[in-house]
Every structure is written in structure tokens, then in C-alpha cells.
PDB file of C-alpha atoms and ligand atoms in Angstrom:
ATOM      1  CA  MET A  16      -8.231   6.741  18.532  1.00 45.00           C
ATOM      2  CA  THR A  17      -8.136  10.423  17.613  1.00 51.00           C
ATOM      3  CA  GLY A  18      -7.389  11.645  14.128  1.00 75.00           C
ATOM      4  CA  VAL A  19      -8.562   8.489  12.393  1.00 83.00           C
ATOM      5  CA  GLY A  20     -10.813   9.408   9.517  1.00 81.00           C
ATOM      6  CA  ASN A  21     -14.423   8.548   9.020  1.00 86.00           C
ATOM      7  CA  ARG A  22     -15.179   5.995   6.273  1.00 85.00           C
ATOM      8  CA  ASP A  23     -17.698   8.470   4.812  1.00 88.00           C
ATOM      9  CA  ASP A  24     -14.852  10.889   4.026  1.00 89.00           C
ATOM     10  CA  LEU A  25     -13.886   8.614   1.132  1.00 95.00           C
ATOM     11  CA  VAL A  26     -17.457   8.396  -0.174  1.00 96.00           C
ATOM     12  CA  ILE A  27     -18.347  10.925  -2.885  1.00 95.00           C
ATOM     13  CA  ASP A  28     -21.879  11.974  -3.690  1.00 95.00           C
ATOM     14  CA  THR A  29     -22.153  12.055  -7.501  1.00 95.00           C
ATOM     15  CA  ARG A  30     -25.573  13.711  -7.792  1.00 95.00           C
ATOM     16  CA  SER A  31     -24.132  17.130  -8.683  1.00 93.00           C
ATOM     17  CA  LEU A  32     -22.222  15.484 -11.537  1.00 95.00           C
ATOM     18  CA  GLY A  33     -25.397  14.237 -13.200  1.00 92.00           C
ATOM     19  CA  ARG A  34     -25.510  11.429 -15.738  1.00 92.00           C
ATOM     20  CA  ARG A  35     -25.039  13.341 -18.962  1.00 94.00           C
ATOM     21  CA  PRO A  36     -22.001  11.717 -20.630  1.00 93.00           C
ATOM     22  CA  GLY A  37     -19.130  14.157 -20.822  1.00 91.00           C
ATOM     23  CA  SER A  38     -20.018  16.195 -17.749  1.00 96.00           C
ATOM     24  CA  MET A  39     -17.119  16.562 -15.383  1.00 97.00           C
ATOM     25  CA  LEU A  40     -16.506  17.459 -11.776  1.00 95.00           C
ATOM     26  CA  PRO A  41     -13.172  18.120 -10.109  1.00 96.00           C
ATOM     27  CA  TYR A  42     -12.915  16.656  -6.617  1.00 96.00           C
ATOM     28  CA  ARG A  43     -10.210  17.915  -4.283  1.00 97.00           C
ATOM     29  CA  ALA A  44     -10.059  17.036  -0.629  1.00 96.00           C
ATOM     30  CA  THR A  45      -7.703  15.999   2.119  1.00 96.00           C
ATOM     31  CA  VAL A  46      -9.065  13.259   4.336  1.00 96.00           C
ATOM     32  CA  SER A  47      -7.698  11.186   7.200  1.00 95.00           C
ATOM     33  CA  ALA A  48      -7.154   7.522   6.411  1.00 96.00           C
ATOM     34  CA  PRO A  49     -10.069   5.670   8.054  1.00 94.00           C
ATOM     35  CA  SER A  50      -8.171   2.389   8.186  1.00 94.00           C
ATOM     36  CA  ARG A  51      -4.738   0.925   7.533  1.00 96.00           C
ATOM     37  CA  ILE A  52      -4.344   0.882   3.734  1.00 97.00           C
ATOM     38  CA  GLY A  53      -1.515  -1.193   2.261  1.00 97.00           C
ATOM     39  CA  LEU A  54       0.446  -4.345   2.910  1.00 97.00           C
ATOM     40  CA  GLU A  55       1.672  -6.077   6.054  1.00 95.00           C
ATOM     41  CA  MET A  56       5.121  -4.395   6.082  1.00 97.00           C
ATOM     42  CA  ILE A  57       4.190  -1.010   4.584  1.00 98.00           C
ATOM     43  CA  ALA A  58       0.951   0.959   4.588  1.00 98.00           C
ATOM     44  CA  ILE A  59      -0.865   4.259   5.033  1.00 98.00           C
ATOM     45  CA  GLU A  60      -1.488   4.227   8.774  1.00 97.00           C
ATOM     46  CA  PRO A  61      -4.949   5.188  10.095  1.00 96.00           C
ATOM     47  CA  GLY A  62      -5.223   8.967  10.531  1.00 96.00           C
ATOM     48  CA  THR A  63      -2.572   9.773   7.904  1.00 97.00           C
ATOM     49  CA  PRO A  64      -3.702  12.594   5.556  1.00 97.00           C
ATOM     50  CA  ILE A  65      -4.665  11.470   2.051  1.00 97.00           C
ATOM     51  CA  ASP A  66      -4.751  14.172  -0.617  1.00 98.00           C
ATOM     52  CA  LEU A  67      -7.310  13.537  -3.312  1.00 98.00           C
ATOM     53  CA  ASP A  68      -6.982  15.482  -6.553  1.00 98.00           C
ATOM     54  CA  LEU A  69      -9.500  13.710  -8.732  1.00 97.00           C
ATOM     55  CA  ARG A  70     -11.703  14.215 -11.723  1.00 97.00           C
ATOM     56  CA  LEU A  71     -15.122  12.588 -11.954  1.00 97.00           C
ATOM     57  CA  GLU A  72     -16.468  12.155 -15.442  1.00 98.00           C
ATOM     58  CA  ALA A  73     -19.915  10.894 -16.385  1.00 97.00           C
ATOM     59  CA  VAL A  74     -19.719   8.252 -19.123  1.00 96.00           C
ATOM     60  CA  SER A  75     -22.564   6.161 -20.506  1.00 94.00           C
ATOM     61  CA  GLU A  76     -21.822   3.209 -18.196  1.00 95.00           C
ATOM     62  CA  GLY A  77     -21.041   5.086 -15.019  1.00 96.00           C
ATOM     63  CA  VAL A  78     -18.584   7.481 -13.417  1.00 97.00           C
ATOM     64  CA  LEU A  79     -14.945   7.457 -14.455  1.00 97.00           C
ATOM     65  CA  VAL A  80     -12.582   8.471 -11.653  1.00 97.00           C
ATOM     66  CA  SER A  81      -9.066   9.605 -12.512  1.00 97.00           C
ATOM     67  CA  GLY A  82      -6.391  11.870 -11.094  1.00 97.00           C
ATOM     68  CA  THR A  83      -3.815  11.702  -8.341  1.00 98.00           C
ATOM     69  CA  VAL A  84      -3.921  10.459  -4.768  1.00 98.00           C
ATOM     70  CA  ARG A  85      -1.010  11.298  -2.485  1.00 98.00           C
ATOM     71  CA  SER A  86      -0.248  10.077   0.990  1.00 98.00           C
ATOM     72  CA  THR A  87       2.552   8.909   3.256  1.00 98.00           C
ATOM     73  CA  VAL A  88       3.280   5.270   3.935  1.00 98.00           C
ATOM     74  CA  THR A  89       5.077   3.934   6.977  1.00 98.00           C
ATOM     75  CA  GLY A  90       7.138   0.816   6.434  1.00 97.00           C
ATOM     76  CA  GLU A  91       9.469  -1.508   8.250  1.00 97.00           C
ATOM     77  CA  CYS A  92      12.733  -2.171   6.406  1.00 97.00           C
ATOM     78  CA  ILE A  93      13.246  -5.894   5.882  1.00 96.00           C
ATOM     79  CA  ARG A  94      17.048  -5.472   6.035  1.00 95.00           C
ATOM     80  CA  CYS A  95      17.658  -3.199   9.048  1.00 95.00           C
ATOM     81  CA  LEU A  96      14.190  -3.484  10.679  1.00 94.00           C
ATOM     82  CA  ASP A  97      14.056   0.312  11.025  1.00 94.00           C
ATOM     83  CA  THR A  98      10.794   2.181  10.544  1.00 96.00           C
ATOM     84  CA  PHE A  99      10.753   4.622   7.648  1.00 97.00           C
ATOM     85  CA  THR A 100       8.263   6.762   5.749  1.00 97.00           C
ATOM     86  CA  ASP A 101       7.860   7.295   2.045  1.00 97.00           C
ATOM     87  CA  GLU A 102       5.520   9.169  -0.260  1.00 97.00           C
ATOM     88  CA  LEU A 103       2.851   7.135  -2.013  1.00 97.00           C
ATOM     89  CA  VAL A 104       1.374   8.397  -5.261  1.00 97.00           C
ATOM     90  CA  ILE A 105      -1.518   6.576  -6.868  1.00 96.00           C
ATOM     91  CA  GLU A 106      -2.948   7.564 -10.244  1.00 96.00           C
ATOM     92  CA  PRO A 107      -6.294   5.810 -10.469  1.00 94.00           C
ATOM     93  CA  GLN A 108      -8.377   5.451 -13.580  1.00 94.00           C
ATOM     94  CA  GLU A 109     -11.437   3.489 -12.609  1.00 95.00           C
ATOM     95  CA  LEU A 110     -14.988   3.095 -13.752  1.00 96.00           C
ATOM     96  CA  PHE A 111     -17.736   2.999 -11.145  1.00 97.00           C
ATOM     97  CA  ALA A 112     -20.659   1.506 -13.035  1.00 96.00           C
ATOM     98  CA  TYR A 113     -24.300   2.567 -12.661  1.00 95.00           C
ATOM     99  CA  PRO A 114     -26.508  -0.139 -11.092  1.00 91.00           C
ATOM    100  CA  ASP A 115     -28.646  -0.262 -14.261  1.00 90.00           C
ATOM    101  CA  SER A 116     -25.675  -0.321 -16.674  1.00 90.00           C
ATOM    102  CA  LEU A 117     -24.772  -3.122 -19.053  1.00 88.00           C
ATOM    103  CA  THR A 118     -21.422  -3.357 -17.242  1.00 87.00           C
ATOM    104  CA  VAL A 119     -23.143  -4.300 -13.979  1.00 86.00           C
ATOM    105  CA  GLU A 120     -25.644  -6.604 -15.710  1.00 85.00           C
ATOM    106  CA  THR A 121     -22.878  -8.547 -17.437  1.00 86.00           C
ATOM    107  CA  SER A 122     -20.356  -8.686 -14.560  1.00 85.00           C
ATOM    108  CA  GLU A 123     -19.979 -10.699 -11.409  1.00 84.00           C
ATOM    109  CA  GLU A 124     -20.620  -8.884  -8.136  1.00 78.00           C
ATOM    110  CA  ASP A 125     -16.941  -8.472  -7.215  1.00 78.00           C
ATOM    111  CA  GLU A 126     -15.666  -7.735 -10.730  1.00 84.00           C
ATOM    112  CA  VAL A 127     -16.844  -4.185 -11.000  1.00 90.00           C
ATOM    113  CA  ARG A 128     -16.935  -1.071  -8.828  1.00 95.00           C
ATOM    114  CA  ARG A 129     -20.384   0.414  -8.589  1.00 95.00           C
ATOM    115  CA  VAL A 130     -22.185   3.655  -8.059  1.00 95.00           C
ATOM    116  CA  GLU A 131     -24.404   2.853  -5.067  1.00 94.00           C
ATOM    117  CA  ARG A 132     -27.243   5.165  -4.092  1.00 94.00           C
ATOM    118  CA  ASP A 133     -25.589   7.887  -6.231  1.00 95.00           C
ATOM    119  CA  ARG A 134     -22.365   7.510  -4.271  1.00 96.00           C
ATOM    120  CA  ILE A 135     -18.950   6.070  -5.000  1.00 96.00           C
ATOM    121  CA  ASP A 136     -16.703   4.671  -2.280  1.00 96.00           C
ATOM    122  CA  LEU A 137     -13.010   5.310  -2.912  1.00 96.00           C
ATOM    123  CA  GLU A 138     -11.705   3.170  -0.046  1.00 96.00           C
ATOM    124  CA  PRO A 139     -11.774  -0.250  -1.803  1.00 94.00           C
ATOM    125  CA  MET A 140     -10.169   1.380  -4.860  1.00 95.00           C
ATOM    126  CA  LEU A 141      -7.358   2.818  -2.708  1.00 96.00           C
ATOM    127  CA  ILE A 142      -6.848  -0.506  -0.924  1.00 95.00           C
ATOM    128  CA  ASP A 143      -6.439  -2.322  -4.267  1.00 95.00           C
ATOM    129  CA  ALA A 144      -4.247   0.406  -5.789  1.00 95.00           C
ATOM    130  CA  ALA A 145      -1.941   0.598  -2.748  1.00 96.00           C
ATOM    131  CA  ALA A 146      -1.542  -3.185  -2.691  1.00 95.00           C
ATOM    132  CA  ALA A 147      -0.639  -3.111  -6.384  1.00 94.00           C
ATOM    133  CA  VAL A 148       2.158  -0.542  -6.081  1.00 95.00           C
ATOM    134  CA  LEU A 149       3.641  -1.109  -2.611  1.00 97.00           C
ATOM    135  CA  PRO A 150       6.583  -3.527  -2.240  1.00 96.00           C
ATOM    136  CA  PHE A 151       6.066  -6.815  -0.375  1.00 95.00           C
ATOM    137  CA  GLN A 152       9.633  -6.504   0.930  1.00 96.00           C
ATOM    138  CA  PRO A 153      10.181  -2.804   1.625  1.00 97.00           C
ATOM    139  CA  VAL A 154      13.653  -1.348   2.252  1.00 96.00           C
ATOM    140  CA  CYS A 155      14.388   2.027   3.895  1.00 95.00           C
ATOM    141  CA  SER A 156      16.743   2.835   1.010  1.00 94.00           C
ATOM    142  CA  PRO A 157      17.920   0.802  -1.983  1.00 93.00           C
ATOM    143  CA  ASP A 158      21.466   0.679  -0.553  1.00 93.00           C
ATOM    144  CA  CYS A 159      20.455  -0.185   3.035  1.00 95.00           C
ATOM    145  CA  LEU A 160      23.311  -2.215   4.507  1.00 92.00           C
ATOM    146  CA  GLY A 161      21.091  -4.134   6.884  1.00 95.00           C
ATOM    147  CA  LEU A 162      22.336  -5.701  10.094  1.00 95.00           C
ATOM    148  CA  CYS A 163      25.664  -7.290  11.000  1.00 94.00           C
ATOM    149  CA  SER A 164      25.127 -11.034  10.734  1.00 90.00           C
ATOM    150  CA  VAL A 165      27.237 -11.616  13.862  1.00 91.00           C
ATOM    151  CA  CYS A 166      26.118  -9.018  16.421  1.00 93.00           C
ATOM    152  CA  GLY A 167      22.974  -7.585  14.836  1.00 92.00           C
ATOM    153  CA  ILE A 168      24.071  -3.931  14.908  1.00 93.00           C
ATOM    154  CA  ARG A 169      22.672  -1.716  12.134  1.00 93.00           C
ATOM    155  CA  LEU A 170      25.640  -1.386   9.761  1.00 92.00           C
ATOM    156  CA  ALA A 171      24.571   2.179   8.882  1.00 89.00           C
ATOM    157  CA  ILE A 172      25.414   3.293  12.442  1.00 90.00           C
ATOM    158  CA  ALA A 173      28.335   0.880  13.085  1.00 91.00           C
ATOM    159  CA  GLU A 174      31.949   2.083  12.897  1.00 91.00           C
ATOM    160  CA  PRO A 175      33.487   1.995   9.391  1.00 90.00           C
ATOM    161  CA  GLY A 176      34.741  -1.476   8.488  1.00 88.00           C
ATOM    162  CA  HIS A 177      32.758  -3.054  11.350  1.00 92.00           C
ATOM    163  CA  SER A 178      33.810  -6.680  11.694  1.00 89.00           C
ATOM    164  CA  HIS A 179      34.425  -9.387  14.267  1.00 88.00           C
ATOM    165  CA  GLU A 180      37.516 -11.407  15.172  1.00 79.00           C
ATOM    166  CA  THR A 181      37.539 -14.444  12.947  1.00 69.00           C
ATOM    167  CA  ILE A 182      37.313 -17.674  14.902  1.00 62.00           C
ATOM    168  CA  ASP A 183      40.362 -19.913  15.240  1.00 65.00           C
ATOM    169  CA  PRO A 184      40.274 -22.133  12.104  1.00 67.00           C
ATOM    170  CA  ARG A 185      40.358 -25.321  14.219  1.00 68.00           C
ATOM    171  CA  TRP A 186      37.239 -24.229  16.137  1.00 68.00           C
ATOM    172  CA  ALA A 187      35.645 -23.133  12.883  1.00 67.00           C
ATOM    173  CA  ALA A 188      36.135 -26.627  11.458  1.00 69.00           C
ATOM    174  CA  LEU A 189      34.562 -28.165  14.553  1.00 68.00           C
ATOM    175  CA  ALA A 190      31.660 -25.724  14.449  1.00 66.00           C
ATOM    176  CA  GLU A 191      31.080 -26.538  10.792  1.00 68.00           C
ATOM    177  CA  LYS A 192      31.096 -30.273  11.558  1.00 70.00           C
ATOM    178  CA  ALA A 193      28.621 -29.768  14.402  1.00 68.00           C
ATOM    179  CA  THR A 194      26.341 -27.693  12.176  1.00 65.00           C
ATOM    180  CA  SER A 195      26.340 -30.214   9.342  1.00 66.00           C
ATOM    181  CA  GLU A 196      25.707 -33.080  11.778  1.00 62.00           C
ATOM    182  CA  GLY A 197      22.873 -31.076  13.310  1.00 52.00           C
ATOM    183  CA  THR A 198      21.389 -30.552   9.868  1.00 50.00           C
ATOM    184  CA  ASP A 199      21.729 -34.246   9.003  1.00 51.00           C
ATOM    185  CA  SER A 200      20.004 -35.419  12.165  1.00 46.00           C
ATOM    186  CA  GLU A 201      17.043 -33.154  11.414  1.00 46.00           C
ATOM    187  CA  ARG A 202      16.333 -34.962   8.171  1.00 44.00           C
TER     188      ARG A 202
HETATM  189 ZN1   ZN V 304      17.042  -0.437   6.130  1.00 52.97          ZN
HETATM  190 ZN1   ZN V 305      28.789  -6.983  14.284  1.00 52.97          ZN
END
């Protein structure tokens, strides 16, 4: 696929930052998402630009990463099933610990982000951050009307007051009986 980013684009070399606590390095870049980042129904699609406006700061235990990450997520509305896009803003504040730090020595392998071979990998951080802020049940807009329960048309594009002939009450009663019997027999 063209346009999909390289995983290395989200890896930052920290050697120019040094390890003197207090030293700081701004990091600005726009990279293409190397993978789908988000949840099942809404995510940054591969190849979508991700703007990184970060600050790396050397602290005694490692490198503190903070700042703003902006991108666009594509979602599928759970009410009307339409595809929509939205802006995603993540404001990380994460420590990447040095391999020889007390933090690494006293933590389990998967508990702490690490500086590895003088590099930090932002991708796992973005995956976790996106999962934390994105909705499990995304909607295209808070007042999305969804679909007509009878014919399935999107109510946003249906004629005003869209409705269906109500069924003859006698048939309705029969239909109700049939449904409740059907439900009973399934038990
Ligand atoms: Zn919708
Ligand atoms: Zn309808």
C-alpha cells in the first residue's frame, strides 16, 4: 500500500538530548501512520498524517515525553452506519525509562516504557493513548437520528416526519401473539 508510514518514523533518537537532567529538545514532525491506531469502530487509518509537536526532557530516570499529537480518525457511526471523520488530539505525558534506571529495575517488563538503544518508540504510546480517548460506540454527531426501524433509511436524509402506515390493530395483535409465542418456544 502506498502512503503507509514506516514504523521507524515514530522512533526518536534521543542521543542529541543527552542525559543531563533538565536538558530539553523540541520534536516536531508529521509522519504517516504506519498501522491502524485506535479501536475496532474508530481509528487513525494507515497512511493518515500524524502531527507530532512534542517536547523531550531528560530526567534522572529517563526521557519525559509531553506535548500534543494531532491526527484524523475515521469511524463508523453505530446509529446510522455512515463513515465519518473527526480530529483526534492526544496530549501525552510519559516517561521512557533508561535501561539502567531504578524504574526499570523495579518494574515488570510491560509496566514501563523504555529507552532502547538510545531510542524511544512512540507507536505503543499512541496506541494506548488513542484507545483511552476514543469511544467504543462512536456516533457521527451527538444528535444523529440513526436509521428508521421499519425500512432502514437514514433518518437524516429521509423526508421530514418519515413514518410508515401503522398496521391494522387486529393484525398487530396477531403479530404480537406470534412474536411472544416464538420467544417462549426458544426458551
Ligand atoms: Zn450517524
Ligand atoms: Zn422508514
